[in-house]
Short mmCIF file of C-alpha atoms and ligand atoms in Angstrom, two decimals:
data_model
loop_
_atom_site.label_atom_id
_atom_site.label_comp_id
_atom_site.label_asym_id
_atom_site.label_seq_id
_atom_site.Cartn_x
_atom_site.Cartn_y
_atom_site.Cartn_z
CA MET A 1001 -6.65 8.32 -14.60
CA LEU A 1002 -6.56 5.26 -12.31
CA PHE A 1003 -3.99 5.42 -9.50
CA ASP A 1004 -2.68 2.05 -8.28
CA THR A 1005 -1.27 3.04 -4.89
CA HIS A 1006 0.36 -0.31 -4.11
CA ALA A 1007 1.96 -2.62 -6.66
CA HIS A 1008 4.90 -5.02 -6.51
CA LEU A 1009 6.02 -4.85 -10.12
CA ASN A 1010 9.43 -5.48 -8.57
CA ALA A 1011 8.39 -9.07 -7.70
CA ASP A 1012 9.91 -12.12 -9.38
CA GLN A 1013 6.50 -12.91 -10.88
CA PHE A 1014 6.96 -9.95 -13.28
CA GLU A 1015 10.55 -10.60 -14.22
CA GLU A 1016 9.69 -11.93 -17.68
CA ASP A 1017 7.12 -9.41 -18.86
CA VAL A 1018 7.05 -6.26 -16.72
CA ALA A 1019 7.12 -3.97 -19.78
CA ASP A 1020 4.01 -5.69 -21.23
CA VAL A 1021 2.25 -5.51 -17.86
CA ILE A 1022 2.97 -1.77 -17.63
CA ARG A 1023 1.77 -1.21 -21.19
CA ARG A 1024 -1.48 -3.06 -20.45
CA ALA A 1025 -2.01 -0.87 -17.39
CA GLN A 1026 -1.64 2.26 -19.50
CA VAL A 1027 -4.13 0.95 -22.07
CA GLU A 1028 -6.66 0.42 -19.25
CA GLY A 1029 -6.21 4.01 -18.06
CA VAL A 1030 -3.77 3.58 -15.18
CA SER A 1031 -1.96 6.91 -14.99
CA ASN A 1032 0.13 6.41 -11.84
CA ILE A 1033 1.58 3.45 -9.97
CA VAL A 1034 3.47 3.33 -6.67
CA VAL A 1035 5.80 0.32 -6.62
CA VAL A 1036 6.46 -0.79 -3.07
CA GLY A 1037 9.76 -2.20 -1.85
CA PHE A 1038 10.08 -3.98 1.48
CA ASP A 1039 13.59 -5.47 1.59
CA GLU A 1040 16.93 -4.88 -0.13
CA LYS A 1041 16.08 -6.59 -3.39
CA THR A 1042 12.57 -5.20 -3.84
CA ILE A 1043 13.63 -1.67 -2.85
CA LYS A 1044 16.27 -1.71 -5.59
CA GLY A 1045 13.67 -3.05 -8.02
CA ALA A 1046 11.18 -0.32 -7.10
CA LEU A 1047 13.79 2.40 -7.65
CA ARG A 1048 14.80 0.94 -11.02
CA LEU A 1049 11.21 1.08 -12.28
CA ALA A 1050 10.61 4.56 -10.85
CA GLU A 1051 13.72 5.81 -12.61
CA GLU A 1052 12.71 4.21 -15.91
CA TYR A 1053 9.04 5.30 -16.06
CA ASP A 1054 7.71 8.84 -15.51
CA PHE A 1055 4.43 7.71 -14.01
CA ILE A 1056 5.90 5.13 -11.64
CA TYR A 1057 6.90 6.15 -8.11
CA ALA A 1058 8.58 4.18 -5.33
CA ALA A 1059 7.86 3.51 -1.67
CA VAL A 1060 10.70 2.10 0.39
CA GLY A 1061 10.46 0.30 3.70
CA TRP A 1062 11.08 -2.84 5.68
CA HIS A 1063 8.46 -5.58 5.92
CA PRO A 1064 7.44 -6.80 9.41
CA VAL A 1065 7.81 -10.45 8.41
CA ASP A 1066 11.52 -9.77 7.78
CA ALA A 1067 11.96 -7.37 10.71
CA ILE A 1068 14.50 -9.74 12.23
CA ASP A 1069 16.83 -9.14 9.24
CA MET A 1070 16.85 -5.34 9.46
CA LYS A 1071 20.13 -3.78 10.51
CA ASP A 1072 21.06 -0.22 11.48
CA GLU A 1073 22.62 0.31 8.07
CA HIS A 1074 19.23 -0.41 6.47
CA ILE A 1075 17.62 2.45 8.39
CA ALA A 1076 20.46 4.72 7.26
CA TRP A 1077 19.91 3.55 3.69
CA LEU A 1078 16.18 4.27 3.89
CA GLU A 1079 16.98 7.75 5.16
CA GLU A 1080 19.29 8.32 2.22
CA LEU A 1081 16.65 7.06 -0.25
CA ALA A 1082 14.01 9.35 1.24
CA SER A 1083 15.49 12.28 -0.67
CA HIS A 1084 15.30 10.47 -4.03
CA PRO A 1085 12.92 12.52 -6.23
CA LYS A 1086 10.74 9.50 -7.07
CA VAL A 1087 10.42 8.16 -3.51
CA VAL A 1088 6.97 9.28 -2.31
CA ALA A 1089 6.48 7.26 0.88
CA LEU A 1090 8.13 4.98 3.42
CA GLY A 1091 6.79 1.45 3.61
CA GLU A 1092 5.52 -0.99 3.57
CA MET A 1093 6.00 -1.33 7.30
CA GLY A 1094 3.79 -2.53 10.12
CA LEU A 1095 2.97 -5.73 11.98
CA ASP A 1096 2.23 -9.23 10.74
CA TYR A 1097 1.02 -11.70 13.36
CA TYR A 1098 0.15 -14.36 10.80
CA TRP A 1099 3.70 -15.39 9.91
CA ASP A 1100 6.05 -16.01 12.81
CA LYS A 1101 9.49 -15.48 11.26
CA SER A 1102 10.09 -12.30 13.32
CA PRO A 1103 9.11 -12.08 17.01
CA LYS A 1104 6.46 -9.48 17.84
CA ASP A 1105 8.78 -7.29 19.94
CA ILE A 1106 11.26 -7.03 17.06
CA GLN A 1107 8.47 -6.24 14.60
CA LYS A 1108 7.24 -3.46 16.89
CA GLU A 1109 10.72 -1.99 17.28
CA VAL A 1110 11.36 -1.99 13.51
CA PHE A 1111 7.93 -0.46 12.92
CA ARG A 1112 8.55 2.32 15.47
CA ARG A 1113 11.97 3.14 14.02
CA GLN A 1114 10.48 3.54 10.55
CA ILE A 1115 7.68 5.80 11.80
CA GLN A 1116 10.29 7.94 13.55
CA LEU A 1117 12.30 8.10 10.35
CA ALA A 1118 9.22 9.08 8.32
CA LYS A 1119 8.64 12.01 10.69
CA LYS A 1120 12.25 13.04 10.31
CA VAL A 1121 12.20 12.95 6.49
CA LYS A 1122 8.56 14.09 6.29
CA LEU A 1123 7.16 11.29 4.14
CA PRO A 1124 3.82 9.49 4.55
CA ILE A 1125 3.89 5.82 5.54
CA ILE A 1126 2.30 2.69 4.05
CA ILE A 1127 1.04 0.25 6.65
CA HIS A 1128 0.94 -3.52 6.35
CA ASN A 1129 -1.36 -4.98 8.99
CA ARG A 1130 -2.10 -8.65 9.32
CA ASP A 1131 -4.05 -9.79 12.38
CA ALA A 1132 -2.56 -6.91 14.40
CA HIS A 1133 -5.21 -4.17 14.36
CA GLU A 1134 -4.95 -3.19 18.02
CA ASP A 1135 -1.17 -3.00 18.23
CA ILE A 1136 -0.98 -1.07 14.94
CA VAL A 1137 -3.39 1.60 16.18
CA LYS A 1138 -1.62 1.76 19.54
CA ILE A 1139 1.82 2.27 17.99
CA LEU A 1140 0.58 4.81 15.43
CA LYS A 1141 -0.90 6.78 18.34
CA GLU A 1142 2.14 6.51 20.60
CA GLU A 1143 4.51 7.53 17.81
CA ASN A 1144 2.31 10.43 16.67
CA ALA A 1145 2.15 9.04 13.15
CA SER A 1146 -0.62 11.55 12.37
CA GLU A 1147 2.19 14.04 11.77
CA VAL A 1148 2.94 12.32 8.47
CA GLY A 1149 -0.20 10.23 7.85
CA GLY A 1150 -0.28 7.59 5.17
CA ILE A 1151 -2.16 4.55 3.96
CA MET A 1152 -3.71 1.53 5.62
CA HIS A 1153 -2.91 -0.77 2.73
CA CYS A 1154 -5.31 -3.51 1.61
CA PHE A 1155 -7.50 -2.78 4.57
CA ALA A 1156 -9.25 -5.77 6.13
CA GLY A 1157 -10.37 -4.40 9.49
CA SER A 1158 -13.65 -3.14 10.86
CA TYR A 1159 -15.12 0.31 10.30
CA GLU A 1160 -14.23 1.19 13.92
CA ILE A 1161 -10.54 0.55 13.21
CA ALA A 1162 -10.79 2.43 9.91
CA LYS A 1163 -12.31 5.39 11.74
CA GLN A 1164 -9.48 5.45 14.29
CA CYS A 1165 -6.96 5.46 11.43
CA ILE A 1166 -8.78 8.25 9.57
CA ASP A 1167 -8.70 10.30 12.74
CA MET A 1168 -4.91 9.87 12.70
CA ASN A 1169 -4.64 11.33 9.19
CA PHE A 1170 -4.60 8.00 7.32
CA TYR A 1171 -6.24 6.96 4.08
CA ILE A 1172 -7.88 3.55 3.73
CA SER A 1173 -6.94 1.57 0.63
CA PHE A 1174 -8.82 -1.33 -0.92
CA GLY A 1175 -7.66 -3.95 -3.37
CA GLY A 1176 -8.88 -7.20 -4.91
CA PRO A 1177 -10.54 -8.66 -1.78
CA VAL A 1178 -13.28 -6.00 -1.84
CA THR A 1179 -14.48 -7.52 -5.14
CA PHE A 1180 -14.89 -11.03 -3.70
CA LYS A 1181 -18.50 -12.19 -3.40
CA ASN A 1182 -18.10 -13.10 0.29
CA ALA A 1183 -16.31 -9.84 1.23
CA LYS A 1184 -19.00 -8.59 3.56
CA ARG A 1185 -16.81 -6.57 5.90
CA PRO A 1186 -14.67 -4.65 3.37
CA LYS A 1187 -17.83 -3.77 1.43
CA GLU A 1188 -19.44 -2.51 4.63
CA VAL A 1189 -16.36 -0.39 5.43
CA VAL A 1190 -16.29 1.09 1.91
CA LYS A 1191 -19.96 1.97 2.19
CA ASN A 1192 -19.41 4.00 5.36
CA LEU A 1193 -16.05 5.53 4.52
CA PRO A 1194 -15.79 9.24 3.67
CA LEU A 1195 -14.79 9.64 0.01
CA ASP A 1196 -11.86 11.90 0.78
CA ARG A 1197 -10.12 9.03 2.65
CA LEU A 1198 -10.52 6.32 0.04
CA LEU A 1199 -7.77 4.84 -2.14
CA ILE A 1200 -7.48 1.90 -4.54
CA GLU A 1201 -4.63 -0.53 -5.17
CA THR A 1202 -3.83 -3.97 -6.52
CA ASP A 1203 -1.04 -5.29 -4.24
CA CYS A 1204 -0.12 -7.22 -7.38
CA PRO A 1205 1.01 -9.95 -8.00
CA TYR A 1206 -1.09 -10.96 -4.99
CA LEU A 1207 -4.83 -10.73 -4.29
CA ALA A 1208 -6.20 -10.53 -7.82
CA PRO A 1209 -9.78 -9.23 -7.96
CA HIS A 1210 -12.79 -11.22 -9.12
CA PRO A 1211 -12.92 -12.84 -11.74
CA TYR A 1212 -9.14 -13.36 -11.65
CA ARG A 1213 -9.02 -14.54 -8.03
CA GLY A 1214 -6.09 -16.91 -7.52
CA LYS A 1215 -4.30 -15.76 -10.68
CA ARG A 1216 -1.40 -13.29 -10.96
CA ASN A 1217 -2.67 -9.79 -10.26
CA GLU A 1218 -1.50 -6.72 -12.24
CA PRO A 1219 -2.11 -2.93 -12.20
CA SER A 1220 -4.64 -3.00 -15.09
CA TYR A 1221 -7.01 -4.92 -12.76
CA VAL A 1222 -7.27 -1.92 -10.41
CA LYS A 1223 -10.13 -0.93 -12.71
CA LEU A 1224 -12.17 -3.82 -11.26
CA VAL A 1225 -11.62 -2.49 -7.75
CA ALA A 1226 -12.84 0.98 -8.80
CA GLU A 1227 -15.91 -0.57 -10.45
CA THR A 1228 -16.82 -2.48 -7.29
CA ILE A 1229 -16.40 0.63 -5.14
CA ALA A 1230 -18.62 2.60 -7.53
CA GLU A 1231 -21.33 -0.05 -7.12
CA ILE A 1232 -21.09 -0.08 -3.33
CA LYS A 1233 -21.10 3.71 -3.05
CA GLU A 1234 -23.75 4.11 -5.77
CA MET A 1235 -21.56 6.49 -7.73
CA THR A 1236 -20.29 6.46 -11.28
CA TYR A 1237 -17.05 4.70 -12.11
CA GLU A 1238 -15.62 8.02 -13.34
CA GLU A 1239 -16.32 9.71 -10.01
CA VAL A 1240 -14.54 6.98 -8.06
CA VAL A 1241 -11.55 7.10 -10.39
CA GLU A 1242 -11.34 10.88 -10.15
CA ILE A 1243 -11.65 11.07 -6.36
CA THR A 1244 -9.21 8.25 -5.59
CA ASN A 1245 -6.73 9.73 -8.06
CA GLN A 1246 -6.95 13.13 -6.38
CA ASN A 1247 -6.62 11.60 -2.92
CA ALA A 1248 -3.49 9.68 -3.92
CA LYS A 1249 -1.87 12.69 -5.57
CA LYS A 1250 -2.53 14.81 -2.52
CA LEU A 1251 -1.09 12.21 -0.13
CA PHE A 1252 2.02 11.51 -2.21
CA ALA A 1253 2.45 15.20 -3.15
CA ILE A 1254 2.43 14.40 -6.88
CA LYS A 1255 1.54 17.23 -9.26
NI1 LIG B 1961 2.30 -5.16 -0.51
#
């Protein structure tokens, strides 16, 4: 009953063997996967997989790194896709101050437009945040994103930031990095986080958990994230799996 809330099975790295990867995930007990699209190609890939597999859903959005490439017609397209029965969220969207392909002001504008769209179509949002904690929180507040809520994906911030996001109706999702030996901060955040706000993900093919660090990640490894969280929270693995599964289903409105 594992729920991988953020996977890029639509990435080139899975082109050769996506069916095997999905089968392996099922064998390991992964019952739901949200495949996230963030540009034209990956959005189409996410929809293809969601249409092919019952237990795969799609999120569609525009990545901040590529904000500079987003045109008005893309926003119209996202609005159209929002009514697709397998589209459960908008995103990933957000701010990325690590890469400098798109200027900050354009990233902010594209982020705001997608939040506004999410409120219009009433879908939760998936947030990508790299080195931009303060501006993310500021924009979520100013745009009243709490109306739709969503996920802080692969969260790497402090507990204070996490708390501000929870107060705005967001869930906090953890992936491979929480399993790394030197991951002091994410472990500390997990420890303090209320259970009803916790989610798990892989962000595959990136950020594979220990002991696969540096290798290609895949949804079956989300089990390792759940195991680490169970250790930190001093709960059973089954409890973590059950609670994170329920949280994800509630957020994405999946029966
Ligand atoms: Ni991602």
